[in-house]
Each structure stands twice: as structure tokens, then as C-alpha cells.
PDB file of C-alpha atoms in Angstrom:
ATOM      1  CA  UNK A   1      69.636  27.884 -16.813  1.00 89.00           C
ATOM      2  CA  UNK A   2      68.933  26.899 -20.445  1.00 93.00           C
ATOM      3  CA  UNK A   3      65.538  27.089 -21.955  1.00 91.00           C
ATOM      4  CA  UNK A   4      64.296  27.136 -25.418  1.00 91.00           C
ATOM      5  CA  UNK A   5      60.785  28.283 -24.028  1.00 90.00           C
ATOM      6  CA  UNK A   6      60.715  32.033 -24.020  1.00 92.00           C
ATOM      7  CA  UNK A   7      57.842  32.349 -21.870  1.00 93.00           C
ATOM      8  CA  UNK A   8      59.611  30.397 -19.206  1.00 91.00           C
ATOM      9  CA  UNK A   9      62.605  31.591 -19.301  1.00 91.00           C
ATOM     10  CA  UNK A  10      61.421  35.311 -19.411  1.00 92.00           C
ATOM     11  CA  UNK A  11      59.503  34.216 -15.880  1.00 94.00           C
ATOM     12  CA  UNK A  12      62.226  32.774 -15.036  1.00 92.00           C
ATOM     13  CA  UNK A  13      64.292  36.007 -15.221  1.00 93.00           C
ATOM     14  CA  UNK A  14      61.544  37.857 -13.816  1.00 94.00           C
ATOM     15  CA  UNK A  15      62.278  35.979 -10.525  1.00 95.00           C
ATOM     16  CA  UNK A  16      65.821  36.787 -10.525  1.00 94.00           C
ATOM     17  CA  UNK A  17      67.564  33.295 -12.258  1.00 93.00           C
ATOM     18  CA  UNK A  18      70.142  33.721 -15.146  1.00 93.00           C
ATOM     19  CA  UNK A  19      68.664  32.123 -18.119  1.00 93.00           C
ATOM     20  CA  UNK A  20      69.993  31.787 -21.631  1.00 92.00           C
ATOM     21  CA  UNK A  21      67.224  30.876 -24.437  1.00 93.00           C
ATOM     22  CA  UNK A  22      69.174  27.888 -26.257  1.00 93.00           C
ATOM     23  CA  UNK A  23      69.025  24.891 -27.562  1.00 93.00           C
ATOM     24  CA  UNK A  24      71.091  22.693 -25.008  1.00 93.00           C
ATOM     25  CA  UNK A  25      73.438  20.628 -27.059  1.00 94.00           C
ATOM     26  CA  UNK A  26      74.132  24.236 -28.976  1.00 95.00           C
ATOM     27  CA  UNK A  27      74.586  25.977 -25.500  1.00 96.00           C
ATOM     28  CA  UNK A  28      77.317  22.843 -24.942  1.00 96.00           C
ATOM     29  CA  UNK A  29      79.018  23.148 -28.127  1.00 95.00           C
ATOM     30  CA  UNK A  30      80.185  26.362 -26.737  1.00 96.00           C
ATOM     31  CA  UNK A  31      81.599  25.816 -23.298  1.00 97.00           C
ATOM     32  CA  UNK A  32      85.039  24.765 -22.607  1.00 98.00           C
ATOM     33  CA  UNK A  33      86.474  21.890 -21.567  1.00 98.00           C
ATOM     34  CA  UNK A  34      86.481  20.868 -17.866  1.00 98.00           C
ATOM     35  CA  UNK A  35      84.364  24.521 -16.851  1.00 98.00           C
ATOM     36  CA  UNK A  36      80.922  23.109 -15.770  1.00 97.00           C
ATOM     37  CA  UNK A  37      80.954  21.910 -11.974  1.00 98.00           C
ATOM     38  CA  UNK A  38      77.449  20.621 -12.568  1.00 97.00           C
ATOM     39  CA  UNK A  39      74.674  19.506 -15.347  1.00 97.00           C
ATOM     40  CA  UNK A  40      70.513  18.927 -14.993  1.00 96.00           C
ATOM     41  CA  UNK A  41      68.311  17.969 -16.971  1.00 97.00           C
ATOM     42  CA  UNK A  42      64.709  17.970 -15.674  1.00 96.00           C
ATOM     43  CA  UNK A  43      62.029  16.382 -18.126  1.00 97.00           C
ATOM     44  CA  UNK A  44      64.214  16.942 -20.895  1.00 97.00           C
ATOM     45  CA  UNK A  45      65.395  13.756 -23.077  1.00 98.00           C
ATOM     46  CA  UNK A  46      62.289  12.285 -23.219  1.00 98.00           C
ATOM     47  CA  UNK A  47      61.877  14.699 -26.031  1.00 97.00           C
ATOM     48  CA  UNK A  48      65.251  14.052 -27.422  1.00 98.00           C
ATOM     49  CA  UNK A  49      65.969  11.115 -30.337  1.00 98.00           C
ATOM     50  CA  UNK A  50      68.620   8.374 -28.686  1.00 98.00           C
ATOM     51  CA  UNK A  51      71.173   9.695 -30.905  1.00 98.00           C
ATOM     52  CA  UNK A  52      70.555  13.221 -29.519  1.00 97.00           C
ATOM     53  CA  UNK A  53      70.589  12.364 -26.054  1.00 98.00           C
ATOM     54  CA  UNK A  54      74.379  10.278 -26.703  1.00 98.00           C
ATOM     55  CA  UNK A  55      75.351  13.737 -28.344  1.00 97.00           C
ATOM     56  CA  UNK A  56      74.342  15.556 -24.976  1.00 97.00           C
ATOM     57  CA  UNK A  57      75.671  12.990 -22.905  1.00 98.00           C
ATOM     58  CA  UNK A  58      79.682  13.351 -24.836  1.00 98.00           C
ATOM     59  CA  UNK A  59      79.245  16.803 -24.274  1.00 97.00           C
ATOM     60  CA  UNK A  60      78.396  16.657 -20.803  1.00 98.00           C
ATOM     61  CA  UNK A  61      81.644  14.235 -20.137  1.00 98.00           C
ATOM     62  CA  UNK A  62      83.888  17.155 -21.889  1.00 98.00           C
ATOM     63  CA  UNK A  63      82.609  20.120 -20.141  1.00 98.00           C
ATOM     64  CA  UNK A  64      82.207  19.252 -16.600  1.00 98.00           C
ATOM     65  CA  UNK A  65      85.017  19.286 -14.351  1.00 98.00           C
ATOM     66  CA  UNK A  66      86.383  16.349 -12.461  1.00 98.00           C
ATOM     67  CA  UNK A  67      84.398  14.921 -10.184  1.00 98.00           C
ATOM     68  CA  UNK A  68      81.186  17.705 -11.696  1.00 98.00           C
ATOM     69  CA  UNK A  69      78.229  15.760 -11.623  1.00 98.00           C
ATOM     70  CA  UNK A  70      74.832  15.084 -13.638  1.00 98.00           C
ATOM     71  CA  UNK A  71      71.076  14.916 -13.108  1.00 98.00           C
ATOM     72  CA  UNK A  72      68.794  13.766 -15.084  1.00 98.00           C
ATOM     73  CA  UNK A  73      65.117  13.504 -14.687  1.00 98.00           C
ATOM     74  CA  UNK A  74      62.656  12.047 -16.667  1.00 98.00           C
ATOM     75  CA  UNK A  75      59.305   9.673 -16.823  1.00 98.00           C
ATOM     76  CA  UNK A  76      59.625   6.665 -15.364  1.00 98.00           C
ATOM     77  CA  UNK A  77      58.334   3.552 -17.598  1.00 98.00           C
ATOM     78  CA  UNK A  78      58.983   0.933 -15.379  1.00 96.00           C
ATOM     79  CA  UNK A  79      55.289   1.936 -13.984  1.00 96.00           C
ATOM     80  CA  UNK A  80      52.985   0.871 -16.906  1.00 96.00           C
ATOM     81  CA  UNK A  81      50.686   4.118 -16.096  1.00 95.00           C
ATOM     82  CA  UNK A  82      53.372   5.775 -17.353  1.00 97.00           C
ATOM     83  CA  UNK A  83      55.046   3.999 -20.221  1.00 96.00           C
ATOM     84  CA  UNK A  84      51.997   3.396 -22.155  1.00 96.00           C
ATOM     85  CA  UNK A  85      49.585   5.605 -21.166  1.00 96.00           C
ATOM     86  CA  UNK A  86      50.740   9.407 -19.040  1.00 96.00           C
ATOM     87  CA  UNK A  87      54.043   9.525 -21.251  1.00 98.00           C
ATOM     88  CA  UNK A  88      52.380  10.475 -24.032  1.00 98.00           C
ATOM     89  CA  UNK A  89      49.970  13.199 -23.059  1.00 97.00           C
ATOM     90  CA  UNK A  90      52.340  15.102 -24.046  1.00 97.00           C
ATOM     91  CA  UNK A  91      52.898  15.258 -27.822  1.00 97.00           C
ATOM     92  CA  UNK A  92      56.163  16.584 -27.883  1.00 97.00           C
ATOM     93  CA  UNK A  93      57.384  13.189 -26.007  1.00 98.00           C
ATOM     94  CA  UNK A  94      59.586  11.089 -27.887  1.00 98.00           C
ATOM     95  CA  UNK A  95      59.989   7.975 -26.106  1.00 98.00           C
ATOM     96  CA  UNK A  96      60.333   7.120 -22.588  1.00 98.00           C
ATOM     97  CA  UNK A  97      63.984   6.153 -21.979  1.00 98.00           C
ATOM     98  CA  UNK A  98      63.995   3.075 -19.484  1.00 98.00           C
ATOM     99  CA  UNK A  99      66.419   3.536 -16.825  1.00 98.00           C
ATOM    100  CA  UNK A 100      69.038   0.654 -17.121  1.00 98.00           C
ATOM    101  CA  UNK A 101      69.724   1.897 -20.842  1.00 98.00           C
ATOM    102  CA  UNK A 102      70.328   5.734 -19.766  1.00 98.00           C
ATOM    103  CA  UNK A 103      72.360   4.067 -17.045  1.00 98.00           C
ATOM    104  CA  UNK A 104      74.340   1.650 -19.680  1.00 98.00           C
ATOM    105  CA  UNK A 105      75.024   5.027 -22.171  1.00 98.00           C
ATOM    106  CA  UNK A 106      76.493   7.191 -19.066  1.00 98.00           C
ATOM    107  CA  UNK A 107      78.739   4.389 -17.793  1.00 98.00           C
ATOM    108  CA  UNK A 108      79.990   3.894 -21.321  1.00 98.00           C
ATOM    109  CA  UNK A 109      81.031   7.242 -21.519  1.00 98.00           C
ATOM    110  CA  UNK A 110      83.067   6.829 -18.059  1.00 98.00           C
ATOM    111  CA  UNK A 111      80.838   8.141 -15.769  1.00 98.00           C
ATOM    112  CA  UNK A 112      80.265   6.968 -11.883  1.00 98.00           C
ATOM    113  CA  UNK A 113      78.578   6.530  -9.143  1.00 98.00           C
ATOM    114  CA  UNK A 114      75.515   6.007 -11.313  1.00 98.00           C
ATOM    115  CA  UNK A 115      72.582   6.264  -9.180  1.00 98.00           C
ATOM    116  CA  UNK A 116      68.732   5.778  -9.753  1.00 98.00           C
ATOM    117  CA  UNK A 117      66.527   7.227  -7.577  1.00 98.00           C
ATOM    118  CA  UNK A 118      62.760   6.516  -8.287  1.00 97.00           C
ATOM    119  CA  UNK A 119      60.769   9.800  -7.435  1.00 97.00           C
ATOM    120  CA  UNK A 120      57.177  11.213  -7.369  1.00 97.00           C
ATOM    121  CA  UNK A 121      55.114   7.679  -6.505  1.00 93.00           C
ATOM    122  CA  UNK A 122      51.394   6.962  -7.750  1.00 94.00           C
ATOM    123  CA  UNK A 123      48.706   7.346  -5.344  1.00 91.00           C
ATOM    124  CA  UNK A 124      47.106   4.213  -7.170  1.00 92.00           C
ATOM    125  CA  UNK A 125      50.067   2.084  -5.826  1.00 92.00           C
ATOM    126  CA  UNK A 126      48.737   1.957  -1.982  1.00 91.00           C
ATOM    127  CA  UNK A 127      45.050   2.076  -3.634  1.00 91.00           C
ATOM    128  CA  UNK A 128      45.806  -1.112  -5.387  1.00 92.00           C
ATOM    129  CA  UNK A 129      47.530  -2.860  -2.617  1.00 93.00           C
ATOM    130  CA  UNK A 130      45.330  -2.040   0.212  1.00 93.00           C
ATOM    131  CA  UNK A 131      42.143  -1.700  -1.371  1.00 92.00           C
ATOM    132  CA  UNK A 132      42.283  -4.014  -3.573  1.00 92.00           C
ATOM    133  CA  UNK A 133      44.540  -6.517  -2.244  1.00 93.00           C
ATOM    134  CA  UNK A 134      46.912  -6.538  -5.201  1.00 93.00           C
ATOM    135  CA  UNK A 135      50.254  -7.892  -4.544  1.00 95.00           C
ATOM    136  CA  UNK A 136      53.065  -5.121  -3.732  1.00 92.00           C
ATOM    137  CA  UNK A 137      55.312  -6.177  -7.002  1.00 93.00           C
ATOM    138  CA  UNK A 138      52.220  -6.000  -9.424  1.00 95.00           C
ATOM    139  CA  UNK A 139      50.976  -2.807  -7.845  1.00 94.00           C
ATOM    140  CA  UNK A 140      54.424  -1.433  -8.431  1.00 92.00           C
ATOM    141  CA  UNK A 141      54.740  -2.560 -12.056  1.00 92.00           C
ATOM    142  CA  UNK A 142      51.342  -1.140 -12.573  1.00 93.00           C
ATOM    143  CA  UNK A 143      51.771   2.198 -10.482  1.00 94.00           C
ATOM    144  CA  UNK A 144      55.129   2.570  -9.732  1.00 95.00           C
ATOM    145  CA  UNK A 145      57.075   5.831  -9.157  1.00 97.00           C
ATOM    146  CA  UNK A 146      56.303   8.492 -12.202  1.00 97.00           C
ATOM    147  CA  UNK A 147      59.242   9.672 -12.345  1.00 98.00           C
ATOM    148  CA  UNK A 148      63.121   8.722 -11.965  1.00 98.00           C
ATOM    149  CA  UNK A 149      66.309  10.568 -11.653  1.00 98.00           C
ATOM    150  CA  UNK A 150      69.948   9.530 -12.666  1.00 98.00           C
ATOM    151  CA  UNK A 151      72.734  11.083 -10.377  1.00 98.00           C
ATOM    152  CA  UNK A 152      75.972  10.315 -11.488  1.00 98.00           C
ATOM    153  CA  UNK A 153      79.795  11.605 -11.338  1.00 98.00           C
ATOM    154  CA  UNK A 154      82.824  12.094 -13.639  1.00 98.00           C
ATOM    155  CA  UNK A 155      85.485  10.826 -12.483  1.00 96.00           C
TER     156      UNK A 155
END
């Protein structure tokens, strides 16, 4: 893995994982072409400008392999909750990244099989629907999932 947190990645070791403390898009600048089978990114761009994310993303297309894959996960803001209010207790957040435009940028650089898969759901959603008899579509735009995760392929 690849961590620019030194506490984490020093527990990280501690439990047996191969870590390198890096900055990502540095850590990519080194690899060769075509030698990565596979890429994640858990809760990462959500701290990244849009012009650093493209920059990860072109990297990403030249070092995996064909057919290596990606994973990204990061806040969802298709649930209000999270878009304008949980997304930024953390002050190191950027912006929240909506799906459909992370989506757009990694089939413009030629990947496929671009899957979303809408992870981690809000209590609140069943709350609101059953307790409080709001209707399933408004619960979900108020609660939705927290989270989301991109799973795509180059080709």
C-alpha cells in the first residue's frame, strides 16, 4: 500500500502489509508502464483538486496492465447528509466528487466496465420512510448510501 500517514502506515507494517510512505501520484510517476494488475483508492480524492485527481487517473491508465482494474471509494453526495453536511467534518476534504463526473473522467480516458456501486446506507433512510412515512425517493435523496465505489477496467 501507499500512505502518506506515517502513523498508519507504520501500523500497517506492524500487522505484516507492505507499505511505502508516498505521495500517490509521486509513487505513480515511478512505475512502469503496463506493471500494476490493480489500483484502490479508498477515501482518497475527495481530498484531491479535480486537476489532481485527472493526473492520478492518466497515470492509472499507463501503469496498469490490460484488463488491471480500479477502485475507487469515496463520499457519496447524492445523499444530502452527506454532500452538505458529513463531507465536511473533515477539514482536509476538498469537495465531494459526484459520481456521474468521476464516471465521465474514467471513460474519457478509455476505461470500462464502469461500475457504481452505492455502499454503507444511512440508518435515517428506513427511519424516514417507516417512521415517518416519507416517500422512498425523498428518503433516499435525503439519506442515501454514504458512500460509493467506482469499479472499472482497462481495456
Amino acid at each position: 500500500g501507499i500512505d502518506t500517514n506515517e502513523r498508519q502506515a507504520q501500523a500497517a507494517k506492524e500487522l505484516g502489509l507492505n507499505v511505502v510512505i508516498s505521495d500517490a501520484i509521486e509513487w505513480m510517476v515511478q512505475q512502469k508502464d503496463r506493471s500494476v494488475s490493480l489500483l484502490s483508492a479508498m477515501h482518497v480524492i475527495e481530498h484531491m483538486q479535480f486537476d489532481q485527481i485527472v493526473r492520478l487517473l492518466k497515470d492509472a491508465a499507463r501503469i496498469l496492465k490490460p484488463g488491471g482494474g480500479i477502485l475507487l471509494e469515496t463520499p457519496n453526495p447524492e445523499s444530502l447528509i452527506v454532500g452538505a453536511y458529513k463531507f465536511w467534518f473533515d477539514p482536509t476534504h476538498v469537495r465531494p466528487y459526484p459520481p456521474e463526473l468521476i464516471s465521465q473522467l474514467l471513460e474519457s480516458l478509455g476505461f470500462e466496465q464502469i461500475d457504481v456501486l452505492r455502499l454503507h446506507p444511512d440508518g435515517r433512510n428506513r427511519e424516514y420512510r417507516d417512521a415517518h412515512a416519507v416517500p422512498k425517493p425523498v428518503a433516499d435523496l435525503l439519506a442515501g448510501p454514504l458512500d460509493y465505489a467506482i469499479l472499472c477496467r482497462k481495456p
